[in-house]
mmCIF file of C-alpha atoms in Angstrom:
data_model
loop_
_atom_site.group_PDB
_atom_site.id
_atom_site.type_symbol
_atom_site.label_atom_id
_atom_site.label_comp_id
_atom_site.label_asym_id
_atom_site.label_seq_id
_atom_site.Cartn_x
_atom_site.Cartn_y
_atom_site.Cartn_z
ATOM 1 C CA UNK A 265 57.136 -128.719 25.706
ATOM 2 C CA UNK A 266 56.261 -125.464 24.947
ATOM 3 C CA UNK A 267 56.358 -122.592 27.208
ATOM 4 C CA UNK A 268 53.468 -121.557 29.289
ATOM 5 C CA UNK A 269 52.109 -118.155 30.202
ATOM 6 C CA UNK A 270 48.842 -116.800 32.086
ATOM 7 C CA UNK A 271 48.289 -114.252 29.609
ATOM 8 C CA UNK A 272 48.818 -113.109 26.288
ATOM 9 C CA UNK A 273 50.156 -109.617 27.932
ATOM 10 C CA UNK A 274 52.916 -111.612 30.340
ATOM 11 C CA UNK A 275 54.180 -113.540 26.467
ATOM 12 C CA UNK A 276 54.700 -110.003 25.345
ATOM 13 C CA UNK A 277 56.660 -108.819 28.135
ATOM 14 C CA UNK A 278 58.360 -111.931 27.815
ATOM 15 C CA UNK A 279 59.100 -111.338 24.197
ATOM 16 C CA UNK A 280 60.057 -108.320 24.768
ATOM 17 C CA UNK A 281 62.533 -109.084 26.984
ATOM 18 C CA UNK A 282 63.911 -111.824 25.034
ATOM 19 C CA UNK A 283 65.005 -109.540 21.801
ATOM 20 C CA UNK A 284 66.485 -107.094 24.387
ATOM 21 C CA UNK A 285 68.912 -110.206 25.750
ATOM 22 C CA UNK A 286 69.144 -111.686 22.056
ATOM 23 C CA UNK A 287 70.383 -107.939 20.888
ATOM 24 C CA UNK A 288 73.200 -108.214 23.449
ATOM 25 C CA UNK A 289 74.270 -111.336 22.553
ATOM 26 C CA UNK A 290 74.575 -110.811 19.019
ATOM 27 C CA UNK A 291 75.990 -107.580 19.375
ATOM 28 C CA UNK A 292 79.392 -109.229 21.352
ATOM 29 C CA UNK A 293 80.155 -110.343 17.637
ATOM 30 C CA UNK A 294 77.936 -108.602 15.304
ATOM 31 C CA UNK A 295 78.683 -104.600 15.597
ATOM 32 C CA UNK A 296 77.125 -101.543 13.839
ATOM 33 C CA UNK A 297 73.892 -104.110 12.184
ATOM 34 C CA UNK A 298 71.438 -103.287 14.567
ATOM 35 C CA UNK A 299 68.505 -103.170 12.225
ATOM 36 C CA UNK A 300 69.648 -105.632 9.839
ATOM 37 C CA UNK A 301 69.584 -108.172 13.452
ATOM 38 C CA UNK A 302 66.033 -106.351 14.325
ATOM 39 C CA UNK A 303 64.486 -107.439 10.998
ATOM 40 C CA UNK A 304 65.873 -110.828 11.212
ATOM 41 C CA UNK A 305 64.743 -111.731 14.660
ATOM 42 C CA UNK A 306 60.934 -110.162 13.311
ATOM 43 C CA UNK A 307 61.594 -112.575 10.292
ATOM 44 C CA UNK A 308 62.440 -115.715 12.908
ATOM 45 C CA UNK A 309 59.205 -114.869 15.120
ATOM 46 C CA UNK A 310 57.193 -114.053 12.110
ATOM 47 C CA UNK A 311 57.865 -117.488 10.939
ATOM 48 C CA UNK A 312 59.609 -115.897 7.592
ATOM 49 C CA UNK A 313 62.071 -116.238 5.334
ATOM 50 C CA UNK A 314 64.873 -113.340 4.546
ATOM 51 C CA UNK A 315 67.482 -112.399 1.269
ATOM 52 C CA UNK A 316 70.515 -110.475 2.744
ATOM 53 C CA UNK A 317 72.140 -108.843 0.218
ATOM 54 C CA UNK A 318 75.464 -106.721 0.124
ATOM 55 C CA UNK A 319 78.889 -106.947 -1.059
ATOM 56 C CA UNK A 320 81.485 -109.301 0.000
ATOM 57 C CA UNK A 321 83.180 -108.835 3.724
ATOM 58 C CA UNK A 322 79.859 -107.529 5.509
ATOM 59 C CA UNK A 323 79.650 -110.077 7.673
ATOM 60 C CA UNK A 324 76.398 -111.607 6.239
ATOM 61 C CA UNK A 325 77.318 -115.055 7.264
ATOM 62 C CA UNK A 326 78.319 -114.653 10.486
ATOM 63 C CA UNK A 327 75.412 -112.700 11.693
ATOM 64 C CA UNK A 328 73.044 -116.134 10.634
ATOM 65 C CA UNK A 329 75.591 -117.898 12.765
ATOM 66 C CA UNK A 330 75.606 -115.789 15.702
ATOM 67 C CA UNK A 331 71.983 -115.557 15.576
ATOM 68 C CA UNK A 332 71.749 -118.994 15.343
ATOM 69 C CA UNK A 333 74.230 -119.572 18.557
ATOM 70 C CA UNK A 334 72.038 -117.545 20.121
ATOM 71 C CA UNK A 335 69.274 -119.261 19.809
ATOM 72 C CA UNK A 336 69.336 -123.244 20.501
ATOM 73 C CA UNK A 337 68.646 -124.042 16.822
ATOM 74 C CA UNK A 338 70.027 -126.806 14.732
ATOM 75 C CA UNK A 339 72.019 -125.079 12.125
ATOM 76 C CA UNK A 340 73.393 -125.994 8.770
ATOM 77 C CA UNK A 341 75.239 -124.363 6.142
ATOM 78 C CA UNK A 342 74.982 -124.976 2.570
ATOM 79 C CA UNK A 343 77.150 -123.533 -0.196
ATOM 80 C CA UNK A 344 75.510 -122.820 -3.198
ATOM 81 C CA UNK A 345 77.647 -123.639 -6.564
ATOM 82 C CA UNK A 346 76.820 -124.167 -10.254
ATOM 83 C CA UNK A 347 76.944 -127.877 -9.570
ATOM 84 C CA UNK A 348 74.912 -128.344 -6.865
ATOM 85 C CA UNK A 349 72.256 -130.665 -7.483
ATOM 86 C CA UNK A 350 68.973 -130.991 -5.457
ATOM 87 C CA UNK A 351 69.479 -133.965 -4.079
ATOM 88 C CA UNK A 352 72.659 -132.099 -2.442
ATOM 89 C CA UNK A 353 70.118 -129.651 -0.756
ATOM 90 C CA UNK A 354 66.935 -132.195 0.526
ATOM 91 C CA UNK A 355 68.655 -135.802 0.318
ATOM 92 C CA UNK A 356 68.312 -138.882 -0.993
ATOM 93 C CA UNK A 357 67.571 -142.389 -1.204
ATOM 94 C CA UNK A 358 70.488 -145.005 -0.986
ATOM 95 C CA UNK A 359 71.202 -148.670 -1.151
ATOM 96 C CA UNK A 360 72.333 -150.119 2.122
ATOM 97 C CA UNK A 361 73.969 -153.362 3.414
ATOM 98 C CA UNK A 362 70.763 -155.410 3.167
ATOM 99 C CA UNK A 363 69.924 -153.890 -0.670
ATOM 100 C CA UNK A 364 67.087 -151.704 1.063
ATOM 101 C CA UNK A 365 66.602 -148.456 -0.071
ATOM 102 C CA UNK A 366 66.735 -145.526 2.719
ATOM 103 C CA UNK A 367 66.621 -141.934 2.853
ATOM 104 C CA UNK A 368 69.688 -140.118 3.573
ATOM 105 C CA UNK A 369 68.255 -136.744 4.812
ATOM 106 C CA UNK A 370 70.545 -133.558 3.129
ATOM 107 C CA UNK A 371 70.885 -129.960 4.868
ATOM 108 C CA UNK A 372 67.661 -128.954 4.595
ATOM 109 C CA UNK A 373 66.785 -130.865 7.604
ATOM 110 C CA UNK A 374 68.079 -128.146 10.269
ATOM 111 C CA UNK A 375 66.009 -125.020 12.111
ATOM 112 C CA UNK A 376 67.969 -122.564 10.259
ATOM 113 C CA UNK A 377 69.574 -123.274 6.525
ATOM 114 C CA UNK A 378 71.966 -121.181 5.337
ATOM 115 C CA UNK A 379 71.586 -120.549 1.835
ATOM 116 C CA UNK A 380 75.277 -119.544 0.833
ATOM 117 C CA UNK A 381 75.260 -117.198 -2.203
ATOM 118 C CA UNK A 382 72.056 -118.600 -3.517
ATOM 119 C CA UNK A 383 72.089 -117.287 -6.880
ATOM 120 C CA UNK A 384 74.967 -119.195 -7.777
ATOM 121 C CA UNK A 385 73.126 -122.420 -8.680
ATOM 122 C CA UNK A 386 70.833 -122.878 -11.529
ATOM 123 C CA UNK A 387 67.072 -122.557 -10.697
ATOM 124 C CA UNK A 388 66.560 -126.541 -10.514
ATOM 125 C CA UNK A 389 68.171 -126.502 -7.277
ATOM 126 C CA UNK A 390 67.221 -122.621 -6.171
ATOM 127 C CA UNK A 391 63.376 -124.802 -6.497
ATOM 128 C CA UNK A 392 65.040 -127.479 -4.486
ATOM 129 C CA UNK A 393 63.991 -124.690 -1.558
ATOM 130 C CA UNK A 394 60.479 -123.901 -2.735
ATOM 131 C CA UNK A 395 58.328 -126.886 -1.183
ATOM 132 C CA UNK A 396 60.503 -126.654 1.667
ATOM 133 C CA UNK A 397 59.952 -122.599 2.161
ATOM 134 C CA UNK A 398 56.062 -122.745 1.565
ATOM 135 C CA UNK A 399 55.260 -125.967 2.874
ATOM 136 C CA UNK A 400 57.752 -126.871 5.375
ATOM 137 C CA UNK A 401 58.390 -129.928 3.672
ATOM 138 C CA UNK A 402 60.495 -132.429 1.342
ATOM 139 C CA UNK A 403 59.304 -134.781 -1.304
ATOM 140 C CA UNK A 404 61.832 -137.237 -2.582
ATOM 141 C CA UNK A 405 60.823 -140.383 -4.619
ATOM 142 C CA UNK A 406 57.101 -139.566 -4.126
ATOM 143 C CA UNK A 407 57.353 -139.721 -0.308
ATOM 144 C CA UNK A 408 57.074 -136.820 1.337
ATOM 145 C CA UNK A 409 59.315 -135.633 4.837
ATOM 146 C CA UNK A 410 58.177 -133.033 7.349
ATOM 147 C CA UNK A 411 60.286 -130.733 8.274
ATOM 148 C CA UNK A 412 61.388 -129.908 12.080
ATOM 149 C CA UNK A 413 59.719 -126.378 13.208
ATOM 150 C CA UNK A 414 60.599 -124.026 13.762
ATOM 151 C CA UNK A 415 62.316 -123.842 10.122
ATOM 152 C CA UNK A 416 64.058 -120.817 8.762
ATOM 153 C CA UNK A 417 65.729 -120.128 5.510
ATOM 154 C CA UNK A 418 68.316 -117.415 5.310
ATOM 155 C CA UNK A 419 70.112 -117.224 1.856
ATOM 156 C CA UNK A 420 72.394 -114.242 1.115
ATOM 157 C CA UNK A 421 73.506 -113.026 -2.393
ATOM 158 C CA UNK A 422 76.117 -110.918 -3.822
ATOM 159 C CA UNK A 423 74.498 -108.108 -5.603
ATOM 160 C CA UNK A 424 78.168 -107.131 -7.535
ATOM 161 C CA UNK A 425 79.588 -110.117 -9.353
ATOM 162 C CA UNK A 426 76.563 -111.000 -11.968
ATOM 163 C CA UNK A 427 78.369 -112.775 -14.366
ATOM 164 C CA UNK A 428 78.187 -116.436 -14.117
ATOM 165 C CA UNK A 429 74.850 -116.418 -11.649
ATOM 166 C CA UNK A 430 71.259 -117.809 -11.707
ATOM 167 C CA UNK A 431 68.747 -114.513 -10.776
ATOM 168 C CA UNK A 432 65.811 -115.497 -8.069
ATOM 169 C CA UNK A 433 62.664 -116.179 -10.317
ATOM 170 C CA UNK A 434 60.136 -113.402 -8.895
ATOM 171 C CA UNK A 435 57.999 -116.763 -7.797
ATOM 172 C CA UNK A 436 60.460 -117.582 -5.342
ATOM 173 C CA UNK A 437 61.725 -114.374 -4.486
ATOM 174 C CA UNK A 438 57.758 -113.723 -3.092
ATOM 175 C CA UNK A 439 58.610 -116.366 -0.765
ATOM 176 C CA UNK A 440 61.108 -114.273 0.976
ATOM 177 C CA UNK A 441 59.242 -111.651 4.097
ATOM 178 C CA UNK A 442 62.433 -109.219 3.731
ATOM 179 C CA UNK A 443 65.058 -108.641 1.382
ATOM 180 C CA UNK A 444 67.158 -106.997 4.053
ATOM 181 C CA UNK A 445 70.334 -105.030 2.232
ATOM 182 C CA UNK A 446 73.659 -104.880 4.211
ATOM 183 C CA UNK A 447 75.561 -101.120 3.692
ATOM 184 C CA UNK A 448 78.899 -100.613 4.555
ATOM 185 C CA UNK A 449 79.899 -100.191 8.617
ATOM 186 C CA UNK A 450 80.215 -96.571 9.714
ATOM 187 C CA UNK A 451 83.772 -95.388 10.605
ATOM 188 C CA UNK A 452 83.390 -96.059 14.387
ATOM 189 C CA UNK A 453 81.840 -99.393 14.464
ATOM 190 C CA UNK A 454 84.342 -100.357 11.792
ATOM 191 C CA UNK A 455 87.119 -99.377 14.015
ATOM 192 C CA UNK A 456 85.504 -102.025 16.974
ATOM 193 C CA UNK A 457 85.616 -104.445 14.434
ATOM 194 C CA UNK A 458 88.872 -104.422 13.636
ATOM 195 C CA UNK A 459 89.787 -104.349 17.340
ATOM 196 C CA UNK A 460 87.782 -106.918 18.082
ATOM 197 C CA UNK A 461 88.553 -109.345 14.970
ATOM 198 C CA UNK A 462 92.435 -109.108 15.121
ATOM 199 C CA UNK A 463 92.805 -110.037 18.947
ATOM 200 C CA UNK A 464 93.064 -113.531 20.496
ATOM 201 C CA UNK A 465 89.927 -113.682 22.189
ATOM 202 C CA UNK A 466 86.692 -114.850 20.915
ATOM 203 C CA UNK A 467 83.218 -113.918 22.497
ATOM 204 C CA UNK A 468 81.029 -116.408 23.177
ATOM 205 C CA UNK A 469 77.155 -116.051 22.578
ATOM 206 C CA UNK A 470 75.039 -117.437 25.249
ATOM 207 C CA UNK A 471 71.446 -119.229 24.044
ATOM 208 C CA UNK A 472 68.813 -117.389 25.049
ATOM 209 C CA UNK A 473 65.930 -119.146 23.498
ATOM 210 C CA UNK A 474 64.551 -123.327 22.497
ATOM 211 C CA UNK A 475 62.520 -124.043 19.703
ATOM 212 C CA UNK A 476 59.336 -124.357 22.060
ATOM 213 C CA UNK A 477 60.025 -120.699 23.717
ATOM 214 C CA UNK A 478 60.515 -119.397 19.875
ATOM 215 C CA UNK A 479 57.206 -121.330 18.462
ATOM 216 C CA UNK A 480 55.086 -120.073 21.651
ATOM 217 C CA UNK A 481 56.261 -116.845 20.575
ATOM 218 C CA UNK A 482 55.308 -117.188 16.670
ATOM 219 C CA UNK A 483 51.832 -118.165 17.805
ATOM 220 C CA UNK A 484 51.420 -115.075 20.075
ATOM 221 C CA UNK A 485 52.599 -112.653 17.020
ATOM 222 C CA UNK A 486 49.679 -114.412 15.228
ATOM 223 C CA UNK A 487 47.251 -113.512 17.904
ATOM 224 C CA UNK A 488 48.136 -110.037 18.338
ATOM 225 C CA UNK A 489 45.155 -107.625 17.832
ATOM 226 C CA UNK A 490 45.023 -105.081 14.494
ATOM 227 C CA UNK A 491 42.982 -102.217 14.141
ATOM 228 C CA UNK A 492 40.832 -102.281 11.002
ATOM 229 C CA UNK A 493 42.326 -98.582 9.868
ATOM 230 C CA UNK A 494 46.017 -100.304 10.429
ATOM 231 C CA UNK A 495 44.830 -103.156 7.843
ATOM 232 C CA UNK A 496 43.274 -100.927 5.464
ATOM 233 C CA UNK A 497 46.633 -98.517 5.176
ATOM 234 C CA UNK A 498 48.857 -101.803 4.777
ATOM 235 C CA UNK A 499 46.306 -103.075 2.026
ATOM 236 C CA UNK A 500 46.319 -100.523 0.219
ATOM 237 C CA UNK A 501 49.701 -99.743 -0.158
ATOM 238 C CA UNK A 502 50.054 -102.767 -1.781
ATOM 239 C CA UNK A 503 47.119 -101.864 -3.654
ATOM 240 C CA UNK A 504 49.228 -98.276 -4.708
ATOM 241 C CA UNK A 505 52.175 -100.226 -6.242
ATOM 242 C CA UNK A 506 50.360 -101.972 -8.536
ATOM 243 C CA UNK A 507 50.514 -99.885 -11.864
ATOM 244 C CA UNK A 508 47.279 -99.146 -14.005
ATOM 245 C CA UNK A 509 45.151 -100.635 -11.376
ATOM 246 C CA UNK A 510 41.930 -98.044 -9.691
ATOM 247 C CA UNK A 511 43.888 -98.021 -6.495
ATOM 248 C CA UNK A 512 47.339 -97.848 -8.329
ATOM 249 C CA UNK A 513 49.750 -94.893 -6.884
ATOM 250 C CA UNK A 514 50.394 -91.932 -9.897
ATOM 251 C CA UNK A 515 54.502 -92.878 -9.135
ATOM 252 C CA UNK A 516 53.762 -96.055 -9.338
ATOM 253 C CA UNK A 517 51.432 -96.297 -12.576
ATOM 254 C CA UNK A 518 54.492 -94.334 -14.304
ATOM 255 C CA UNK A 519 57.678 -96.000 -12.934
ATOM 256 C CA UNK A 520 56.620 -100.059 -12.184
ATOM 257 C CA UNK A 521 55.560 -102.690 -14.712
ATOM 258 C CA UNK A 522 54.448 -105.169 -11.631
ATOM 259 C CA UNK A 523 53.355 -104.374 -8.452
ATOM 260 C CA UNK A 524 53.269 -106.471 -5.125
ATOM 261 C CA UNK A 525 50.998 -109.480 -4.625
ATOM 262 C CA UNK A 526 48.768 -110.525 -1.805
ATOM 263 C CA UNK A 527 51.475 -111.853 0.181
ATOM 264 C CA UNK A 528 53.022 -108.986 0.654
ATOM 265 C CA UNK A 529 49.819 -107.426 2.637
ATOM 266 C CA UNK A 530 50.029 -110.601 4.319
ATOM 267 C CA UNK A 531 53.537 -110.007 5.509
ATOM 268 C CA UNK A 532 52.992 -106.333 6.118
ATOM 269 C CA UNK A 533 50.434 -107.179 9.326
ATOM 270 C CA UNK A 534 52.552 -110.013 10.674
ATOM 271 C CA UNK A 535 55.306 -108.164 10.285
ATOM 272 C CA UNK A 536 53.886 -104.557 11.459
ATOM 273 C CA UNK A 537 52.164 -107.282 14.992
ATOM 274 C CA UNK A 538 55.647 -108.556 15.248
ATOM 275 C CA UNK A 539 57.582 -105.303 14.973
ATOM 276 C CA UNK A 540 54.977 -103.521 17.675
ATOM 277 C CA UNK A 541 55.856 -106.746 20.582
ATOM 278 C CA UNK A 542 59.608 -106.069 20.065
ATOM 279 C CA UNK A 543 59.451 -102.263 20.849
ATOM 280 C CA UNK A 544 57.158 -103.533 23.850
ATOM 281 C CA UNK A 545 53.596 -102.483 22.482
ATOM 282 C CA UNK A 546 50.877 -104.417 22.551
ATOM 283 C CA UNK A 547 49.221 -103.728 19.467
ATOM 284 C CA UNK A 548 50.669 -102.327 16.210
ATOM 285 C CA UNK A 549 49.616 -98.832 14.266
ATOM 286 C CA UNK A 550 50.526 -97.474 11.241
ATOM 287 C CA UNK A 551 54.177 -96.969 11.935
ATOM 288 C CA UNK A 552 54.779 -100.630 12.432
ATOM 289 C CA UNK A 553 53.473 -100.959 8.963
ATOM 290 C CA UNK A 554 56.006 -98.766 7.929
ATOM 291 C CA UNK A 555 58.972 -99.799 9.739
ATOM 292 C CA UNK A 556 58.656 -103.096 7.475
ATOM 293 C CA UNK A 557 57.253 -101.984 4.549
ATOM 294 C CA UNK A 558 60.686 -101.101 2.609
ATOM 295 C CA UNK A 559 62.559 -105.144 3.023
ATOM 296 C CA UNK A 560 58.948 -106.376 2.656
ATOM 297 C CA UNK A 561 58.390 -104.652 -1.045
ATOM 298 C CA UNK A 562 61.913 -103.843 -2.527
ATOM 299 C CA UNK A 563 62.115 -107.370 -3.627
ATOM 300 C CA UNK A 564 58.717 -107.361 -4.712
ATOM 301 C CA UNK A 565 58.196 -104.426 -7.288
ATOM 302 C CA UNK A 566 59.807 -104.479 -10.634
ATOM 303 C CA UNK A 567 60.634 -101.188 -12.135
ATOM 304 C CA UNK A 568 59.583 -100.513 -15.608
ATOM 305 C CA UNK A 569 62.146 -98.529 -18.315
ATOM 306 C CA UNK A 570 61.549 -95.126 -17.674
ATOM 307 C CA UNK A 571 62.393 -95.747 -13.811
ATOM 308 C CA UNK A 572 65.693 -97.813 -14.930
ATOM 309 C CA UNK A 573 66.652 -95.093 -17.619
ATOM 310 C CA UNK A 574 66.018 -92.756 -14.980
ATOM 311 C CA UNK A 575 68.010 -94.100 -12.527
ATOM 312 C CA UNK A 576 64.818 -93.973 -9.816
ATOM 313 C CA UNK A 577 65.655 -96.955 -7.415
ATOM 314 C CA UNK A 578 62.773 -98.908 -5.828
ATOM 315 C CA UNK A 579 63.350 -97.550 -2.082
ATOM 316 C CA UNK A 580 62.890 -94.458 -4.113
ATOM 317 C CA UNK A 581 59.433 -95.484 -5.155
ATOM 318 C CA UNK A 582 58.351 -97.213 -2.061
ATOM 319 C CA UNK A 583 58.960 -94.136 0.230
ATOM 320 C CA UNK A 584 57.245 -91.862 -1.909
ATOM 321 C CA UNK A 585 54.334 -94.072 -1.966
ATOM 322 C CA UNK A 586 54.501 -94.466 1.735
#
């Protein structure tokens, strides 16, 4: 049953309150990653998707655990490998006892699916996610399966070792709200992590939210108000990255071959309405828009050959254009 509230302003304090515990939570085990946690928890109550990219030993993994411990989610793992076939991912039909057919339901079926190094499996099974992602939904042998909401996909890649992988088609990279990059810990929280990793105790994360608390909360993120000029400025900086187009950016005309898509304005406003309730506003401006524009577009622009022979990154592009 979902929660109940008497007013839309009482959810947000509520909301509010909720990322405040969730942060603590997380942070017993996940130290230094306080934005990469931030833009997660907007993805989970923007009902989004996220990438997380870095290099090996970052802890990408674990923080979609502990996020997932902290919030009373069914969870599943999958590792992606070159030999992983769809039916691995969404399931299949089998043969019982009786010679009836049944459906066997695969890993997909969980809250939150960890998607394991997802470039590692050829793009049949990488589209194994797409229906689900988009439509929230399996179809196997014509029949199609709901999926339990709320339903999260969190796949994390390994931007050094190339050789041997499957690239995200830009189709189903537009799927994902943030392509959130992991850096390196600083020197002091690396120095708690090693204290804290090579001990004998292990924290334990408390749940702080049900499905029904986190889908009352989705809905109110979709009913937050925007101000038209807060719509216009997220429209049309979409509108700037898109090169040779009237609205198109002079950076972005000379260093992008494609620009950013509808969804991405789409994201920008849930996100921006999202990102406002979690710093305990009721209503987002133009710096909301901006504190999500960067995950929401990096994966979204592709960079043309001056900008590559150049060495001009896409964060580059995106902040100048900001």
């Amino acid at each position: 049953m979902a929660i109940q509230f008497s007013s839309d302003k009482e959810a947000a304090d509520s909301l509010a309150q909720a990322y405040q515990a969730l942060r603590k939570e997380i942070g017993k085990v996940i130290i230094g990653q306080d934005e990469v946690v931030k833009l997660v928890l907007t993805a989970v109550f923007s009902q989004g998707h996220c990438l997380l990219v870095g290099v090996p030993g970052l802890a990408k993994t674990l923080l979609i655990q502990t996020i997932a411990d902290s919030l009373d989610l069914s969870f599943n793992r999958v590792q992606f490998t070159p030999d992983l076939m769809p039916s691995d991912i969404v399931g299949s039909e089998t043969m019982n006892q009786q010679r009836d057919f049944h459906f066997v339901p695969g890993p997909i079926f969980a809250n939150i699916v960890l998607a394991d190094e997802i470039n590692r499996t050829p793009p049949k099974t990488q589209a194994a996610l797409l229906e689900s992602m988009q439509e929230y939904a399996v179809t196997v042998a014509g029949k199609r399966y709901p999926l339990e909401r709320p339903f999260f996909v969190l796949a994390t890649q390994n931007p050094i070792e190339q050789e041997g992988t499957y690239p995200l088609p830009e189709a189903q990279l537009d799927r994902f709200m943030f392509n959130i990059e992991l850096d390196y810990p600083s020197y002091e929280a690396e120095l708690q992590i090693v204290k804290n990793t090579t001990s004998d105790t292990k924290p334990s994360v408390s749940k702080i939210l049900h499905a029904s608390e986190i889908q009352a909360y989705q809905h109110l993120v979709r009913r937050v108000p925007v101000a038209d000029n807060v719509v216009e400025y997220a429209v049309s900086l979409v509108h700037k990255t898109r090169p040779g187009t009237e609205r198109a950016g002079a950076r972005a005309t000379q260093l992008l071959e494609w620009g950013a898509g509808p969804r991405a304005s789409q994201h920008l406003i849930v996100g921006a309405k999202c990102n406002a309730l979690l710093n305990g506003k009721y209503s987002p401006d133009i710096e909301d828009v901006k504190a999500v524009a960067l995950p929401i577009l990096r994966h979204r622009l592709v960079r043309n050959f001056k900008a590559e022979a150049e060495g001009i990154t896409v964060e580059q592009i995106v902040k100048e254009l900001l």
